[in-house]
């Protein structure tokens, strides 16, 4: 399991099977400032990915309670380099907006999952009080 809060950066590049793939359709949140849990060290803070150590059913949660600007915001889970689901698109204003969701995934050992935001719109606020990501087998 892992639990992180407050990211510090993002990237559109994802390494899949040793090949760097630029994904301009999403930005992976990286450099989480508070790592509250990382049992087994399967969450890599440099690329924002959790890699499944064994095959099984995993539950992931992502939440953001505030936007960085007044533009729309869209977030989603990224599974093995592809968006799996968008949780939410927020309104075009600068109010507090809950943005996030949960996902259960049947993963094989070595599969990875991250969370990202749609580029060109507002990013989730980076403060640890507003943004968190976690997962458990």
mmCIF file of C-alpha atoms in Angstrom:
data_model
loop_
_atom_site.group_PDB
_atom_site.id
_atom_site.type_symbol
_atom_site.label_atom_id
_atom_site.label_comp_id
_atom_site.label_asym_id
_atom_site.label_seq_id
_atom_site.Cartn_x
_atom_site.Cartn_y
_atom_site.Cartn_z
ATOM 1 C CA UNK A 1 0.000 0.000 0.000
ATOM 2 C CA UNK A 2 0.977 3.613 -0.378
ATOM 3 C CA UNK A 3 -0.447 7.034 0.530
ATOM 4 C CA UNK A 4 0.989 10.320 -0.753
ATOM 5 C CA UNK A 5 -0.070 13.963 -0.582
ATOM 6 C CA UNK A 6 0.866 17.243 -2.273
ATOM 7 C CA UNK A 7 2.715 16.756 -5.573
ATOM 8 C CA UNK A 8 5.549 19.083 -6.672
ATOM 9 C CA UNK A 9 5.713 18.448 -10.418
ATOM 10 C CA UNK A 10 4.341 16.643 -13.440
ATOM 11 C CA UNK A 11 5.519 15.100 -16.693
ATOM 12 C CA UNK A 12 3.933 13.959 -19.937
ATOM 13 C CA UNK A 13 6.654 11.340 -20.478
ATOM 14 C CA UNK A 14 6.076 7.746 -19.408
ATOM 15 C CA UNK A 15 8.564 4.891 -19.756
ATOM 16 C CA UNK A 16 6.844 1.725 -21.003
ATOM 17 C CA UNK A 17 9.050 -1.378 -21.431
ATOM 18 C CA UNK A 18 12.191 0.771 -21.479
ATOM 19 C CA UNK A 19 10.856 3.189 -24.112
ATOM 20 C CA UNK A 20 10.012 6.805 -23.251
ATOM 21 C CA UNK A 21 6.600 7.679 -24.626
ATOM 22 C CA UNK A 22 5.419 11.287 -24.632
ATOM 23 C CA UNK A 23 1.726 11.483 -23.778
ATOM 24 C CA UNK A 24 0.595 15.025 -24.574
ATOM 25 C CA UNK A 25 -2.966 14.050 -23.618
ATOM 26 C CA UNK A 26 -2.165 13.918 -19.912
ATOM 27 C CA UNK A 27 0.392 14.965 -17.313
ATOM 28 C CA UNK A 28 1.446 12.508 -14.602
ATOM 29 C CA UNK A 29 1.675 14.060 -11.125
ATOM 30 C CA UNK A 30 5.158 13.459 -9.647
ATOM 31 C CA UNK A 31 7.361 14.436 -6.707
ATOM 32 C CA UNK A 32 4.774 13.983 -3.971
ATOM 33 C CA UNK A 33 5.868 16.122 -1.001
ATOM 34 C CA UNK A 34 4.456 13.911 1.758
ATOM 35 C CA UNK A 35 4.836 10.133 1.534
ATOM 36 C CA UNK A 36 2.744 8.920 4.456
ATOM 37 C CA UNK A 37 2.928 5.187 3.575
ATOM 38 C CA UNK A 38 4.958 3.204 1.052
ATOM 39 C CA UNK A 39 4.914 -0.402 2.243
ATOM 40 C CA UNK A 40 7.327 -2.404 0.088
ATOM 41 C CA UNK A 41 8.510 0.755 -1.748
ATOM 42 C CA UNK A 42 6.360 -0.033 -4.799
ATOM 43 C CA UNK A 43 5.390 3.623 -5.273
ATOM 44 C CA UNK A 44 8.137 5.522 -7.163
ATOM 45 C CA UNK A 45 8.009 9.209 -6.301
ATOM 46 C CA UNK A 46 10.252 10.223 -9.216
ATOM 47 C CA UNK A 47 7.724 9.124 -11.844
ATOM 48 C CA UNK A 48 4.518 9.093 -9.745
ATOM 49 C CA UNK A 49 3.817 5.428 -10.466
ATOM 50 C CA UNK A 50 2.757 2.504 -8.329
ATOM 51 C CA UNK A 51 4.029 -0.795 -9.755
ATOM 52 C CA UNK A 52 2.178 -3.940 -8.715
ATOM 53 C CA UNK A 53 4.572 -6.330 -6.958
ATOM 54 C CA UNK A 54 2.160 -9.271 -7.403
ATOM 55 C CA UNK A 55 -0.952 -9.964 -9.425
ATOM 56 C CA UNK A 56 -4.171 -9.087 -7.650
ATOM 57 C CA UNK A 57 -7.065 -6.671 -7.265
ATOM 58 C CA UNK A 58 -5.985 -3.174 -6.201
ATOM 59 C CA UNK A 59 -8.021 -0.210 -4.987
ATOM 60 C CA UNK A 60 -6.800 3.311 -5.826
ATOM 61 C CA UNK A 61 -8.107 6.704 -4.701
ATOM 62 C CA UNK A 62 -7.285 10.219 -5.871
ATOM 63 C CA UNK A 63 -8.713 13.426 -4.435
ATOM 64 C CA UNK A 64 -8.153 17.117 -4.977
ATOM 65 C CA UNK A 65 -10.209 19.706 -3.130
ATOM 66 C CA UNK A 66 -8.981 22.854 -4.836
ATOM 67 C CA UNK A 67 -7.833 23.975 -8.290
ATOM 68 C CA UNK A 68 -4.635 25.892 -9.028
ATOM 69 C CA UNK A 69 -6.493 28.429 -11.249
ATOM 70 C CA UNK A 70 -9.952 29.318 -12.522
ATOM 71 C CA UNK A 71 -9.886 27.148 -15.663
ATOM 72 C CA UNK A 72 -11.600 23.774 -16.002
ATOM 73 C CA UNK A 73 -9.744 20.806 -14.472
ATOM 74 C CA UNK A 74 -9.806 17.144 -15.514
ATOM 75 C CA UNK A 75 -8.021 14.293 -13.768
ATOM 76 C CA UNK A 76 -7.710 10.592 -14.438
ATOM 77 C CA UNK A 77 -5.976 7.357 -13.569
ATOM 78 C CA UNK A 78 -3.236 6.273 -15.983
ATOM 79 C CA UNK A 79 -2.890 2.490 -16.273
ATOM 80 C CA UNK A 80 0.171 1.100 -18.076
ATOM 81 C CA UNK A 81 0.601 4.416 -19.898
ATOM 82 C CA UNK A 82 -3.000 4.953 -21.000
ATOM 83 C CA UNK A 83 -5.839 6.842 -19.403
ATOM 84 C CA UNK A 84 -8.187 4.352 -17.811
ATOM 85 C CA UNK A 85 -10.911 6.705 -16.627
ATOM 86 C CA UNK A 86 -11.507 10.399 -16.083
ATOM 87 C CA UNK A 87 -12.899 11.061 -12.646
ATOM 88 C CA UNK A 88 -14.250 14.536 -13.082
ATOM 89 C CA UNK A 89 -14.228 17.743 -15.032
ATOM 90 C CA UNK A 90 -14.708 20.773 -12.813
ATOM 91 C CA UNK A 91 -16.408 24.090 -13.535
ATOM 92 C CA UNK A 92 -14.636 27.064 -15.062
ATOM 93 C CA UNK A 93 -14.276 29.151 -11.896
ATOM 94 C CA UNK A 94 -11.844 29.434 -8.998
ATOM 95 C CA UNK A 95 -13.922 27.907 -6.218
ATOM 96 C CA UNK A 96 -13.100 24.829 -4.181
ATOM 97 C CA UNK A 97 -14.020 21.784 -6.245
ATOM 98 C CA UNK A 98 -13.810 18.157 -5.253
ATOM 99 C CA UNK A 99 -12.126 16.347 -8.105
ATOM 100 C CA UNK A 100 -11.207 12.679 -7.904
ATOM 101 C CA UNK A 101 -12.479 9.206 -7.527
ATOM 102 C CA UNK A 102 -11.741 5.563 -6.860
ATOM 103 C CA UNK A 103 -10.850 2.673 -9.124
ATOM 104 C CA UNK A 104 -10.492 -1.085 -8.637
ATOM 105 C CA UNK A 105 -8.045 -2.689 -11.065
ATOM 106 C CA UNK A 106 -7.082 -6.318 -11.680
ATOM 107 C CA UNK A 107 -3.327 -5.865 -12.108
ATOM 108 C CA UNK A 108 -0.625 -8.297 -13.147
ATOM 109 C CA UNK A 109 2.788 -8.142 -11.471
ATOM 110 C CA UNK A 110 4.733 -5.309 -13.131
ATOM 111 C CA UNK A 111 1.674 -3.313 -14.243
ATOM 112 C CA UNK A 112 1.699 0.319 -13.147
ATOM 113 C CA UNK A 113 -0.802 3.003 -12.296
ATOM 114 C CA UNK A 114 -0.401 6.750 -11.804
ATOM 115 C CA UNK A 115 -2.690 9.749 -11.619
ATOM 116 C CA UNK A 116 -2.647 12.645 -14.034
ATOM 117 C CA UNK A 117 -4.337 15.814 -15.143
ATOM 118 C CA UNK A 118 -5.432 17.023 -18.551
ATOM 119 C CA UNK A 119 -2.920 19.626 -19.821
ATOM 120 C CA UNK A 120 -4.004 23.069 -20.895
ATOM 121 C CA UNK A 121 -6.497 23.382 -18.068
ATOM 122 C CA UNK A 122 -6.053 24.092 -14.378
ATOM 123 C CA UNK A 123 -3.923 21.621 -12.420
ATOM 124 C CA UNK A 124 -4.990 20.224 -9.047
ATOM 125 C CA UNK A 125 -3.645 22.383 -6.234
ATOM 126 C CA UNK A 126 -0.277 21.019 -5.110
ATOM 127 C CA UNK A 127 -0.733 21.615 -1.366
ATOM 128 C CA UNK A 128 -0.746 18.387 0.747
ATOM 129 C CA UNK A 129 -3.985 19.542 2.412
ATOM 130 C CA UNK A 130 -5.815 19.489 -0.932
ATOM 131 C CA UNK A 131 -4.408 16.657 -3.056
ATOM 132 C CA UNK A 132 -3.790 12.980 -2.250
ATOM 133 C CA UNK A 133 -3.293 9.643 -4.003
ATOM 134 C CA UNK A 134 -3.296 6.181 -2.434
ATOM 135 C CA UNK A 135 -3.623 2.507 -3.240
ATOM 136 C CA UNK A 136 -3.863 -0.876 -1.555
ATOM 137 C CA UNK A 137 -3.949 -4.560 -2.555
#
